[in-house]
CSV table of C-alpha atoms in Angstrom, one decimal:
chain,number,residue,atom,x,y,z
A,1,UNK,CA,-27.1,-4.5,30.9
A,2,UNK,CA,-25.7,-7.0,28.4
A,3,UNK,CA,-22.8,-9.0,29.7
A,4,UNK,CA,-19.6,-8.4,27.7
A,5,UNK,CA,-17.1,-11.0,26.7
A,6,UNK,CA,-14.0,-11.5,28.9
A,7,UNK,CA,-11.2,-9.2,28.0
A,8,UNK,CA,-8.2,-10.8,26.2
A,9,UNK,CA,-4.7,-9.6,25.7
A,10,UNK,CA,-2.9,-9.8,22.4
A,11,UNK,CA,0.6,-11.3,22.5
A,12,UNK,CA,3.5,-8.9,22.3
A,13,UNK,CA,3.2,-7.0,18.9
A,14,UNK,CA,6.0,-5.8,16.7
A,15,UNK,CA,6.1,-2.1,16.2
A,16,UNK,CA,7.1,0.2,13.3
A,17,UNK,CA,10.8,1.0,12.7
A,18,UNK,CA,12.5,3.9,14.4
A,19,UNK,CA,14.1,6.5,12.1
A,20,UNK,CA,17.2,8.4,13.1
A,21,UNK,CA,19.3,11.1,11.4
A,22,UNK,CA,23.1,10.9,11.1
A,23,UNK,CA,25.7,12.1,8.6
A,24,UNK,CA,27.3,9.4,6.4
A,25,UNK,CA,30.7,9.6,8.0
A,26,UNK,CA,33.1,7.4,10.0
A,27,UNK,CA,30.3,6.3,12.4
A,28,UNK,CA,28.7,4.5,9.4
A,29,UNK,CA,31.6,2.1,9.5
A,30,UNK,CA,29.5,0.2,12.1
A,31,UNK,CA,26.7,-0.4,9.6
A,32,UNK,CA,26.1,-3.9,8.4
A,33,UNK,CA,23.8,-2.8,5.6
A,34,UNK,CA,23.9,0.4,3.6
A,35,UNK,CA,21.2,1.2,1.0
A,36,UNK,CA,22.0,3.6,-1.8
A,37,UNK,CA,19.7,5.1,-4.4
A,38,UNK,CA,20.0,4.3,-8.1
A,39,UNK,CA,18.9,7.1,-10.4
A,40,UNK,CA,18.1,6.5,-14.1
A,41,UNK,CA,19.9,9.3,-16.1
A,42,UNK,CA,19.2,9.1,-19.8
A,43,UNK,CA,21.1,6.0,-21.0
A,44,UNK,CA,23.0,5.3,-17.7
A,45,UNK,CA,22.4,4.6,-14.1
A,46,UNK,CA,23.8,6.8,-11.4
A,47,UNK,CA,24.4,5.8,-7.8
A,48,UNK,CA,23.1,8.6,-5.6
A,49,UNK,CA,24.4,10.3,-2.5
A,50,UNK,CA,26.8,8.4,-0.4
A,51,UNK,CA,28.5,6.5,-3.2
A,52,UNK,CA,31.6,8.6,-3.3
A,53,UNK,CA,32.1,8.3,0.5
A,54,UNK,CA,31.8,4.5,0.3
A,55,UNK,CA,34.1,4.5,-2.7
A,56,UNK,CA,36.8,6.2,-0.7
A,57,UNK,CA,36.5,3.8,2.2
A,58,UNK,CA,35.9,0.6,0.3
A,59,UNK,CA,37.1,-0.7,-3.0
A,60,UNK,CA,33.5,-1.2,-4.2
A,61,UNK,CA,32.2,1.0,-6.9
A,62,UNK,CA,34.5,-0.3,-9.6
A,63,UNK,CA,33.2,-3.8,-8.9
A,64,UNK,CA,29.4,-3.0,-8.8
A,65,UNK,CA,27.7,-4.2,-11.9
A,66,UNK,CA,24.0,-3.4,-12.4
A,67,UNK,CA,23.2,-6.8,-14.0
A,68,UNK,CA,20.2,-5.6,-16.0
A,69,UNK,CA,19.0,-3.1,-13.4
A,70,UNK,CA,16.8,-0.3,-14.7
A,71,UNK,CA,16.6,2.0,-11.7
A,72,UNK,CA,12.9,1.8,-11.6
A,73,UNK,CA,11.2,2.7,-8.3
A,74,UNK,CA,11.5,-0.1,-5.8
A,75,UNK,CA,13.9,-2.2,-7.8
A,76,UNK,CA,16.5,-3.8,-5.5
A,77,UNK,CA,20.0,-5.1,-6.4
A,78,UNK,CA,21.9,-6.7,-3.6
A,79,UNK,CA,25.7,-6.9,-3.3
A,80,UNK,CA,27.4,-8.9,-0.5
A,81,UNK,CA,30.6,-7.4,1.0
A,82,UNK,CA,33.4,-9.5,2.3
A,83,UNK,CA,36.3,-8.3,4.4
A,84,UNK,CA,37.2,-7.5,8.0
A,85,UNK,CA,34.8,-4.6,8.6
A,86,UNK,CA,31.2,-4.8,9.8
A,87,UNK,CA,29.7,-3.9,6.4
A,88,UNK,CA,28.1,-7.1,4.9
A,89,UNK,CA,25.7,-5.9,2.3
A,90,UNK,CA,25.1,-3.0,0.0
A,91,UNK,CA,21.6,-2.5,-1.4
A,92,UNK,CA,21.1,-0.5,-4.6
A,93,UNK,CA,17.4,0.6,-4.7
A,94,UNK,CA,15.9,2.3,-7.7
A,95,UNK,CA,14.1,5.7,-7.2
A,96,UNK,CA,12.8,6.1,-10.8
A,97,UNK,CA,11.8,9.6,-11.7
A,98,UNK,CA,12.1,10.7,-8.0
A,99,UNK,CA,8.5,11.5,-7.6
A,100,UNK,CA,6.7,11.0,-4.3
A,101,UNK,CA,5.3,7.7,-5.4
A,102,UNK,CA,8.8,6.6,-6.4
A,103,UNK,CA,10.3,7.4,-3.0
A,104,UNK,CA,7.4,5.7,-1.3
A,105,UNK,CA,8.0,2.5,-3.3
A,106,UNK,CA,11.7,2.7,-2.7
A,107,UNK,CA,11.0,2.9,1.1
A,108,UNK,CA,8.7,-0.1,0.9
A,109,UNK,CA,11.3,-2.1,-1.1
A,110,UNK,CA,14.0,-1.3,1.4
A,111,UNK,CA,11.7,-2.4,4.3
A,112,UNK,CA,11.2,-5.8,2.7
A,113,UNK,CA,14.8,-6.2,1.8
A,114,UNK,CA,16.0,-5.8,5.5
A,115,UNK,CA,13.4,-7.8,7.4
A,116,UNK,CA,14.8,-9.5,10.4
A,117,UNK,CA,17.7,-7.1,10.6
A,118,UNK,CA,18.4,-4.6,13.4
A,119,UNK,CA,19.6,-1.6,11.4
A,120,UNK,CA,20.1,-0.2,7.9
A,121,UNK,CA,21.8,3.1,6.9
A,122,UNK,CA,20.4,4.8,3.8
A,123,UNK,CA,20.8,7.9,1.7
A,124,UNK,CA,17.7,7.4,-0.4
A,125,UNK,CA,15.7,10.5,0.8
A,126,UNK,CA,18.8,12.6,0.4
A,127,UNK,CA,18.3,12.6,-3.4
A,128,UNK,CA,15.6,15.2,-2.8
A,129,UNK,CA,14.7,15.7,0.9
A,130,UNK,CA,11.9,18.2,0.2
A,131,UNK,CA,10.1,15.7,-2.0
A,132,UNK,CA,11.4,12.3,-0.7
A,133,UNK,CA,11.6,12.3,3.0
A,134,UNK,CA,7.9,12.0,4.0
A,135,UNK,CA,6.9,9.4,1.3
A,136,UNK,CA,10.1,7.4,1.9
A,137,UNK,CA,9.3,7.2,5.7
A,138,UNK,CA,5.7,6.2,4.9
A,139,UNK,CA,6.8,3.5,2.5
A,140,UNK,CA,9.4,2.1,4.8
A,141,UNK,CA,7.0,2.1,7.8
A,142,UNK,CA,4.0,0.6,6.1
A,143,UNK,CA,6.1,-1.9,4.1
A,144,UNK,CA,7.3,-3.1,7.5
A,145,UNK,CA,3.8,-3.7,8.8
A,146,UNK,CA,3.1,-7.1,10.4
A,147,UNK,CA,0.2,-8.3,12.6
A,148,UNK,CA,0.3,-11.7,14.2
A,149,UNK,CA,-1.3,-13.7,17.0
A,150,UNK,CA,1.0,-16.8,16.8
A,151,UNK,CA,2.0,-18.8,19.8
A,152,UNK,CA,5.5,-19.1,18.6
A,153,UNK,CA,6.2,-15.5,17.6
A,154,UNK,CA,6.2,-13.6,14.3
A,155,UNK,CA,7.3,-15.2,11.1
A,156,UNK,CA,9.6,-12.3,10.5
A,157,UNK,CA,10.3,-9.0,12.2
A,158,UNK,CA,10.6,-5.5,10.8
A,159,UNK,CA,14.0,-3.7,10.8
A,160,UNK,CA,14.3,-1.9,14.1
A,161,UNK,CA,16.2,1.2,13.1
A,162,UNK,CA,16.5,3.1,9.8
A,163,UNK,CA,19.3,5.7,9.8
A,164,UNK,CA,18.8,8.5,7.3
A,165,UNK,CA,22.2,9.8,6.2
A,166,UNK,CA,23.4,12.9,4.3
A,167,UNK,CA,20.1,14.9,4.4
A,168,UNK,CA,22.0,18.2,4.7
A,169,UNK,CA,20.0,20.9,6.5
A,170,UNK,CA,18.4,20.0,9.8
A,171,UNK,CA,15.6,17.7,9.0
A,172,UNK,CA,14.6,16.7,12.6
A,173,UNK,CA,11.2,18.5,12.5
A,174,UNK,CA,10.4,17.2,9.1
A,175,UNK,CA,11.3,13.6,10.1
A,176,UNK,CA,9.1,13.9,13.3
A,177,UNK,CA,6.1,14.9,11.1
A,178,UNK,CA,6.8,12.1,8.6
A,179,UNK,CA,7.0,9.5,11.3
A,180,UNK,CA,3.7,10.8,12.9
A,181,UNK,CA,1.9,10.4,9.6
A,182,UNK,CA,3.4,7.0,8.8
A,183,UNK,CA,2.7,5.6,12.3
A,184,UNK,CA,-0.9,6.8,12.1
A,185,UNK,CA,-1.2,4.6,9.0
A,186,UNK,CA,0.4,1.7,10.9
A,187,UNK,CA,-2.0,2.3,13.9
A,188,UNK,CA,-5.1,2.3,11.7
A,189,UNK,CA,-3.9,-1.0,10.1
A,190,UNK,CA,-3.3,-2.5,13.5
A,191,UNK,CA,-6.8,-1.8,14.9
A,192,UNK,CA,-8.4,-2.9,11.7
A,193,UNK,CA,-6.4,-6.2,11.9
A,194,UNK,CA,-7.3,-7.1,15.5
A,195,UNK,CA,-9.7,-10.1,15.4
A,196,UNK,CA,-13.3,-9.5,16.5
A,197,UNK,CA,-13.2,-12.0,19.4
A,198,UNK,CA,-11.2,-9.4,21.1
A,199,UNK,CA,-12.2,-6.2,19.3
A,200,UNK,CA,-15.7,-5.2,20.2
A,201,UNK,CA,-17.2,-1.7,20.8
A,202,UNK,CA,-16.3,-1.6,24.5
A,203,UNK,CA,-12.7,-2.7,23.8
A,204,UNK,CA,-12.4,0.0,21.1
A,205,UNK,CA,-13.6,2.6,23.5
A,206,UNK,CA,-11.0,1.4,26.1
A,207,UNK,CA,-8.2,1.8,23.5
A,208,UNK,CA,-9.4,5.2,22.6
A,209,UNK,CA,-9.5,6.3,26.2
A,210,UNK,CA,-6.0,5.0,26.8
A,211,UNK,CA,-4.6,6.7,23.7
A,212,UNK,CA,-6.4,10.0,24.6
A,213,UNK,CA,-4.6,10.0,27.9
A,214,UNK,CA,-1.3,9.5,26.1
A,215,UNK,CA,-1.8,12.2,23.5
A,216,UNK,CA,-3.7,14.9,25.5
A,217,UNK,CA,-7.1,14.4,23.9
A,218,UNK,CA,-10.4,14.8,25.8
A,219,UNK,CA,-12.5,11.7,25.5
A,220,UNK,CA,-16.3,11.0,26.0
A,221,UNK,CA,-17.9,7.6,25.6
A,222,UNK,CA,-21.6,6.8,25.4
A,223,UNK,CA,-22.6,3.3,26.6
A,224,UNK,CA,-25.8,1.6,25.3
A,225,UNK,CA,-28.0,3.1,28.0
A,226,UNK,CA,-26.8,6.7,27.3
A,227,UNK,CA,-27.1,6.1,23.5
A,228,UNK,CA,-30.7,5.0,24.0
A,229,UNK,CA,-31.5,7.9,26.3
A,230,UNK,CA,-30.0,10.5,23.9
A,231,UNK,CA,-31.9,9.2,20.9
A,232,UNK,CA,-29.1,7.5,18.9
A,233,UNK,CA,-31.5,5.1,17.3
A,234,UNK,CA,-29.2,4.1,14.4
A,235,UNK,CA,-26.3,3.0,16.6
A,236,UNK,CA,-28.6,1.3,19.1
A,237,UNK,CA,-30.5,-0.4,16.4
A,238,UNK,CA,-27.5,-1.8,14.6
A,239,UNK,CA,-25.9,-3.0,17.8
A,240,UNK,CA,-29.0,-4.5,19.5
A,241,UNK,CA,-28.5,-8.0,18.2
A,242,UNK,CA,-25.0,-8.4,19.6
A,243,UNK,CA,-23.8,-9.7,23.0
A,244,UNK,CA,-21.3,-6.8,23.0
A,245,UNK,CA,-23.3,-3.5,23.1
A,246,UNK,CA,-22.5,-0.4,21.0
A,247,UNK,CA,-20.6,2.7,21.9
A,248,UNK,CA,-20.2,6.2,20.6
A,249,UNK,CA,-16.7,7.6,21.2
A,250,UNK,CA,-15.9,11.3,21.0
A,251,UNK,CA,-12.3,12.6,21.0
A,252,UNK,CA,-11.5,16.4,21.1
A,253,UNK,CA,-8.3,18.0,20.0
A,254,UNK,CA,-7.4,21.6,20.6
A,255,UNK,CA,-4.3,23.1,18.9
A,256,UNK,CA,-1.6,25.0,20.8
A,257,UNK,CA,-1.8,28.7,20.1
A,258,UNK,CA,0.5,29.1,17.2
A,259,UNK,CA,-1.0,31.9,15.2
A,260,UNK,CA,-0.8,29.9,12.0
A,261,UNK,CA,-4.4,30.9,11.0
A,262,UNK,CA,-3.8,34.5,11.9
A,263,UNK,CA,-4.4,36.2,15.3
A,264,UNK,CA,-7.7,37.6,14.2
A,265,UNK,CA,-9.3,34.3,13.3
A,266,UNK,CA,-11.3,32.3,15.7
A,267,UNK,CA,-10.1,28.7,15.6
A,268,UNK,CA,-12.6,26.7,13.5
A,269,UNK,CA,-13.6,23.1,14.1
A,270,UNK,CA,-13.5,20.1,11.8
A,271,UNK,CA,-15.4,16.9,12.7
A,272,UNK,CA,-14.3,13.5,11.5
A,273,UNK,CA,-16.8,10.7,11.7
A,274,UNK,CA,-15.7,7.0,11.4
A,275,UNK,CA,-17.7,3.9,10.9
A,276,UNK,CA,-16.8,1.5,13.7
A,277,UNK,CA,-18.6,-1.8,12.9
A,278,UNK,CA,-16.3,-4.1,14.8
A,279,UNK,CA,-17.7,-7.1,13.0
A,280,UNK,CA,-20.4,-7.2,10.3
A,281,UNK,CA,-22.3,-10.4,9.7
A,282,UNK,CA,-24.8,-8.5,7.5
A,283,UNK,CA,-27.4,-9.0,10.2
A,284,UNK,CA,-30.5,-11.0,9.3
A,285,UNK,CA,-29.6,-10.2,5.6
A,286,UNK,CA,-26.6,-12.3,6.2
A,287,UNK,CA,-23.5,-12.0,4.1
A,288,UNK,CA,-22.2,-15.0,2.1
A,289,UNK,CA,-19.3,-16.8,3.8
A,290,UNK,CA,-16.6,-15.4,1.5
A,291,UNK,CA,-17.9,-11.9,2.1
A,292,UNK,CA,-17.8,-12.2,5.9
A,293,UNK,CA,-14.2,-13.4,6.3
A,294,UNK,CA,-12.7,-9.9,6.2
A,295,UNK,CA,-15.4,-8.2,8.2
A,296,UNK,CA,-13.2,-7.6,11.3
A,297,UNK,CA,-12.0,-4.6,9.2
A,298,UNK,CA,-15.4,-3.0,8.8
A,299,UNK,CA,-14.4,-0.6,11.5
A,300,UNK,CA,-11.5,0.8,9.4
A,301,UNK,CA,-13.2,4.2,9.3
A,302,UNK,CA,-13.2,4.3,13.0
A,303,UNK,CA,-9.6,3.1,13.2
A,304,UNK,CA,-8.6,5.8,10.8
A,305,UNK,CA,-10.3,8.5,12.9
A,306,UNK,CA,-8.7,7.2,16.1
A,307,UNK,CA,-5.2,7.1,14.4
A,308,UNK,CA,-5.6,10.6,13.0
A,309,UNK,CA,-6.8,12.1,16.3
A,310,UNK,CA,-3.8,10.7,18.2
A,311,UNK,CA,-1.3,12.2,15.6
A,312,UNK,CA,-2.8,15.8,15.3
A,313,UNK,CA,-0.5,17.4,17.9
A,314,UNK,CA,2.6,15.8,16.3
A,315,UNK,CA,1.8,17.2,12.9
A,316,UNK,CA,0.8,20.6,14.2
A,317,UNK,CA,-2.8,20.7,13.1
A,318,UNK,CA,-3.9,24.4,13.4
A,319,UNK,CA,-7.7,23.8,13.8
A,320,UNK,CA,-9.8,22.1,16.4
A,321,UNK,CA,-10.8,18.6,15.5
A,322,UNK,CA,-13.5,16.4,17.0
A,323,UNK,CA,-13.4,12.7,16.1
A,324,UNK,CA,-16.6,10.6,16.5
A,325,UNK,CA,-16.5,6.8,16.2
A,326,UNK,CA,-19.8,5.1,15.9
A,327,UNK,CA,-19.0,1.6,17.2
A,328,UNK,CA,-21.3,-1.4,17.0
A,329,UNK,CA,-21.3,-5.1,16.1
A,330,UNK,CA,-23.8,-6.1,13.4
A,331,UNK,CA,-24.8,-9.5,14.7
A,332,UNK,CA,-27.5,-12.1,14.3
A,333,UNK,CA,-29.8,-13.0,17.2
A,334,UNK,CA,-33.4,-12.9,18.3
A,335,UNK,CA,-33.0,-9.3,19.2
A,336,UNK,CA,-31.4,-8.2,15.9
A,337,UNK,CA,-32.7,-5.5,13.7
A,338,UNK,CA,-35.2,-6.9,11.2
A,339,UNK,CA,-35.9,-6.0,7.5
A,340,UNK,CA,-38.9,-3.7,7.6
A,341,UNK,CA,-38.0,-2.1,11.0
A,342,UNK,CA,-38.1,1.7,11.2
A,343,UNK,CA,-35.5,3.4,13.4
A,344,UNK,CA,-35.4,7.0,14.6
A,345,UNK,CA,-32.0,8.6,14.3
A,346,UNK,CA,-30.5,11.3,16.5
A,347,UNK,CA,-32.5,14.5,15.7
A,348,UNK,CA,-35.7,12.7,14.7
A,349,UNK,CA,-35.1,11.6,11.0
A,350,UNK,CA,-36.4,8.0,10.4
A,351,UNK,CA,-35.1,5.2,8.2
A,352,UNK,CA,-36.8,2.1,7.0
A,353,UNK,CA,-34.4,-0.8,7.2
A,354,UNK,CA,-34.9,-2.8,4.1
A,355,UNK,CA,-31.5,-4.4,4.3
A,356,UNK,CA,-29.7,-5.0,7.6
A,357,UNK,CA,-26.4,-5.2,5.7
A,358,UNK,CA,-26.6,-1.5,4.9
A,359,UNK,CA,-25.9,-0.7,8.5
A,360,UNK,CA,-22.9,1.6,8.2
A,361,UNK,CA,-25.0,4.5,7.0
A,362,UNK,CA,-27.3,4.0,9.9
A,363,UNK,CA,-24.6,4.5,12.6
A,364,UNK,CA,-22.9,7.3,10.6
A,365,UNK,CA,-26.2,9.2,10.3
A,366,UNK,CA,-26.5,9.3,14.0
A,367,UNK,CA,-23.0,10.6,14.6
A,368,UNK,CA,-23.3,13.2,11.8
A,369,UNK,CA,-26.6,14.5,13.0
A,370,UNK,CA,-25.1,14.9,16.5
A,371,UNK,CA,-22.1,16.8,15.1
A,372,UNK,CA,-24.4,19.1,13.2
A,373,UNK,CA,-26.6,19.8,16.2
A,374,UNK,CA,-24.1,20.0,19.1
A,375,UNK,CA,-20.7,20.8,17.5
A,376,UNK,CA,-21.6,22.9,14.5
A,377,UNK,CA,-18.2,22.5,12.8
A,378,UNK,CA,-16.9,24.4,9.8
A,379,UNK,CA,-16.5,21.1,7.9
A,380,UNK,CA,-17.7,17.5,8.4
A,381,UNK,CA,-15.9,14.5,6.9
A,382,UNK,CA,-17.0,10.9,7.3
A,383,UNK,CA,-14.8,7.9,6.4
A,384,UNK,CA,-16.2,4.4,6.1
A,385,UNK,CA,-15.9,1.0,4.4
A,386,UNK,CA,-19.4,1.6,3.1
A,387,UNK,CA,-20.2,0.0,-0.2
A,388,UNK,CA,-19.1,-2.8,-2.4
A,389,UNK,CA,-20.2,-0.7,-5.3
A,390,UNK,CA,-17.3,1.6,-4.8
A,391,UNK,CA,-14.9,-1.3,-4.8
A,392,UNK,CA,-16.4,-2.4,-8.1
A,393,UNK,CA,-16.0,1.0,-9.5
A,394,UNK,CA,-12.5,1.8,-8.4
A,395,UNK,CA,-10.8,-1.4,-7.3
A,396,UNK,CA,-8.5,-2.0,-4.4
A,397,UNK,CA,-6.0,0.8,-4.7
A,398,UNK,CA,-8.1,4.0,-4.4
A,399,UNK,CA,-11.1,5.4,-2.6
A,400,UNK,CA,-14.0,7.4,-4.0
A,401,UNK,CA,-15.2,10.5,-2.3
A,402,UNK,CA,-18.3,12.8,-2.6
A,403,UNK,CA,-18.4,16.4,-1.5
A,404,UNK,CA,-20.9,19.2,-1.5
A,405,UNK,CA,-18.3,21.9,-1.3
A,406,UNK,CA,-15.7,22.4,-4.1
A,407,UNK,CA,-13.1,24.0,-1.9
A,408,UNK,CA,-13.2,21.1,0.6
A,409,UNK,CA,-13.1,18.7,-2.3
A,410,UNK,CA,-10.0,20.5,-3.7
A,411,UNK,CA,-8.2,20.4,-0.3
A,412,UNK,CA,-8.8,16.7,0.0
A,413,UNK,CA,-7.6,16.1,-3.6
A,414,UNK,CA,-4.4,18.0,-2.9
A,415,UNK,CA,-3.8,15.9,0.3
A,416,UNK,CA,-4.4,12.8,-1.8
A,417,UNK,CA,-1.6,13.8,-4.1
A,418,UNK,CA,0.8,14.4,-1.2
A,419,UNK,CA,-0.1,11.4,0.9
A,420,UNK,CA,-0.2,8.7,-1.8
A,421,UNK,CA,-3.6,7.5,-0.8
A,422,UNK,CA,-5.5,8.1,-4.0
A,423,UNK,CA,-8.9,9.7,-3.8
A,424,UNK,CA,-11.2,10.0,-6.8
A,425,UNK,CA,-14.1,12.5,-6.7
A,426,UNK,CA,-17.5,11.0,-7.5
A,427,UNK,CA,-20.5,13.0,-8.7
A,428,UNK,CA,-23.2,13.8,-6.1
A,429,UNK,CA,-26.1,13.6,-8.4
A,430,UNK,CA,-29.4,14.9,-6.9
A,431,UNK,CA,-31.4,13.2,-9.7
A,432,UNK,CA,-31.1,9.9,-7.7
A,433,UNK,CA,-32.7,11.4,-4.6
A,434,UNK,CA,-36.1,9.8,-5.4
A,435,UNK,CA,-34.6,6.4,-5.0
A,436,UNK,CA,-34.4,7.0,-1.2
A,437,UNK,CA,-38.2,7.2,-1.0
A,438,UNK,CA,-39.9,5.0,1.6
A,439,UNK,CA,-43.6,4.6,2.1
A,440,UNK,CA,-43.3,4.5,5.9
A,441,UNK,CA,-40.2,6.5,6.8
A,442,UNK,CA,-38.1,9.5,5.7
A,443,UNK,CA,-35.8,7.2,3.8
A,444,UNK,CA,-35.0,3.7,2.7
A,445,UNK,CA,-31.6,2.6,3.9
A,446,UNK,CA,-31.0,0.3,0.9
A,447,UNK,CA,-32.4,2.1,-2.2
A,448,UNK,CA,-30.2,0.2,-4.7
A,449,UNK,CA,-28.0,1.3,-7.5
A,450,UNK,CA,-25.9,3.3,-8.1
A,451,UNK,CA,-25.0,2.0,-4.7
A,452,UNK,CA,-22.2,4.3,-3.7
A,453,UNK,CA,-24.0,7.4,-4.9
A,454,UNK,CA,-27.3,6.6,-3.2
A,455,UNK,CA,-25.4,5.8,0.1
A,456,UNK,CA,-23.9,9.3,-0.1
A,457,UNK,CA,-27.2,10.9,-0.8
A,458,UNK,CA,-28.6,9.0,2.2
A,459,UNK,CA,-25.9,10.5,4.4
A,460,UNK,CA,-26.2,14.0,3.1
A,461,UNK,CA,-29.5,14.4,4.9
A,462,UNK,CA,-27.6,14.3,8.3
A,463,UNK,CA,-25.1,17.1,7.5
A,464,UNK,CA,-27.3,20.0,8.6
A,465,UNK,CA,-26.0,22.0,5.6
A,466,UNK,CA,-22.4,22.0,6.9
A,467,UNK,CA,-19.8,21.6,4.1
A,468,UNK,CA,-19.3,17.9,4.0
A,469,UNK,CA,-17.2,15.1,2.3
A,470,UNK,CA,-17.9,11.4,2.4
A,471,UNK,CA,-14.9,9.1,1.8
A,472,UNK,CA,-15.8,5.5,0.9
A,473,UNK,CA,-12.8,3.4,1.6
A,474,UNK,CA,-14.1,0.2,0.1
A,475,UNK,CA,-10.5,-0.6,-0.8
A,476,UNK,CA,-10.1,-1.9,2.7
A,477,UNK,CA,-7.9,-5.0,2.1
A,478,UNK,CA,-4.6,-5.8,0.4
A,479,UNK,CA,-4.1,-9.4,-0.7
A,480,UNK,CA,-0.4,-9.3,-1.5
A,481,UNK,CA,2.7,-7.1,-1.0
A,482,UNK,CA,1.9,-4.1,-3.3
A,483,UNK,CA,4.2,-1.1,-2.9
A,484,UNK,CA,3.8,0.1,0.7
A,485,UNK,CA,1.0,-2.3,1.6
A,486,UNK,CA,1.4,-5.8,3.1
A,487,UNK,CA,-1.5,-8.3,3.1
A,488,UNK,CA,-4.4,-7.4,5.4
A,489,UNK,CA,-6.5,-4.3,6.2
A,490,UNK,CA,-5.0,-1.2,4.6
A,491,UNK,CA,-6.0,1.5,7.1
A,492,UNK,CA,-6.6,3.7,4.1
A,493,UNK,CA,-7.4,7.3,5.0
A,494,UNK,CA,-5.1,8.1,7.9
A,495,UNK,CA,-2.4,9.6,5.8
A,496,UNK,CA,-4.6,11.6,3.5
A,497,UNK,CA,-6.6,13.1,6.4
A,498,UNK,CA,-3.4,14.0,8.3
A,499,UNK,CA,-1.9,15.6,5.2
A,500,UNK,CA,-5.0,17.7,4.9
A,501,UNK,CA,-5.2,18.7,8.5
A,502,UNK,CA,-1.5,19.4,8.8
A,503,UNK,CA,-1.8,22.2,6.2
A,504,UNK,CA,-1.4,25.8,7.0
A,505,UNK,CA,-5.2,26.4,6.6
A,506,UNK,CA,-7.2,23.2,6.3
A,507,UNK,CA,-10.4,25.2,5.6
A,508,UNK,CA,-9.1,27.6,3.1
A,509,UNK,CA,-12.0,28.7,0.8
A,510,UNK,CA,-14.5,26.4,2.5
A,511,UNK,CA,-17.8,28.3,2.6
């Protein structure tokens, strides 16, 4: 047995804002900050819901000047309020054309404008609750995200409570769902942000076990000995050079009997597979220094799967879901995987390792083969920070995905539109299959360009013919405040997968 590093504890971490519902009435007199939407309307700007109420109680609206404001999504105009009451500030925040993206950006702008404050009351989602509530909550939550490990505390803190006023009909259930999706994005970002001197495969398995207990999931963890005994050669091989041995984490979700899929239907199963490389040096094919700095987030796929699994009950997912996280550290040592080594995956397929920095597909292949053999799901989706080639193709704000089933691809594309995490379908071209050829094994793990496509073709051999999609979240980092993202690992994928799995029939039309 390899000795693991001593456990460490993060300092107290800030959490996401809490959202509450309240009518904009006399109780709002206690608010220090009220945020109102600004709506462009032809050649003028209109202050949205709540303005009339405030105008009755404060001599304000006649004094508000827009000072060049356009009402574009996320634009903030700040007005101080003087007087004897508690109200100290009114924020006018643009909602643009009132699309989902506009509400998301308005939420993020609000979050940044009220940092270090305890509460804000807003009517922004009330402009169109059906369209605006969920994206506003996501924007305000993720725009508040902060990770720190400073001895003297955080440089700023997120607003503690955001009160949503004047939403009309009872929106409690919709708000609960919106918060579950947004907090899953926060959780994925958090795990991807934890430094790798704490975050190793065993630590990740401990976190999964604890969260499973909180959320009613069944959990199974393979240690390095069990992985070797069961033939997970990819996970074992990638992790063999590290002082912290690999793990395979399985989480099982079973829905409550709700009848959403119809009483005559047997509840189908979806498998999610996440790449959980808790640090990636590149192995003996070592990365350049600049390329290694962000590699604590090379387990973002695993973080996304963990975050999604813990939110499924809250969003009412109607199908069974199994989450598999293939966790390893790709390190350099005398026992590390070498270029030219041949590994045997779960199920017997072999790979020649011509580049140890193409390790993600090796661990994913094991987990996918296990899913096809033991779980036999109706659909299989893997999510991974897999190739720099995808980042070159699509940049930092969207992810590419491949799918061998058009219905599954369509469902993911629809979820992308709803969630705001943009997916772009890439072609799965069989003509490049010959590039995988190896003289000594079933496949070469680094066959070269087109890199994202050949990586997908490599993984397709482990699907067992099950309808499958591969999401390459190479857009794993944000380098500045951009809409709902703050600098750091993005946690991309949690919202789009939950939007898909929370649908009435997540497998509609899948063969």
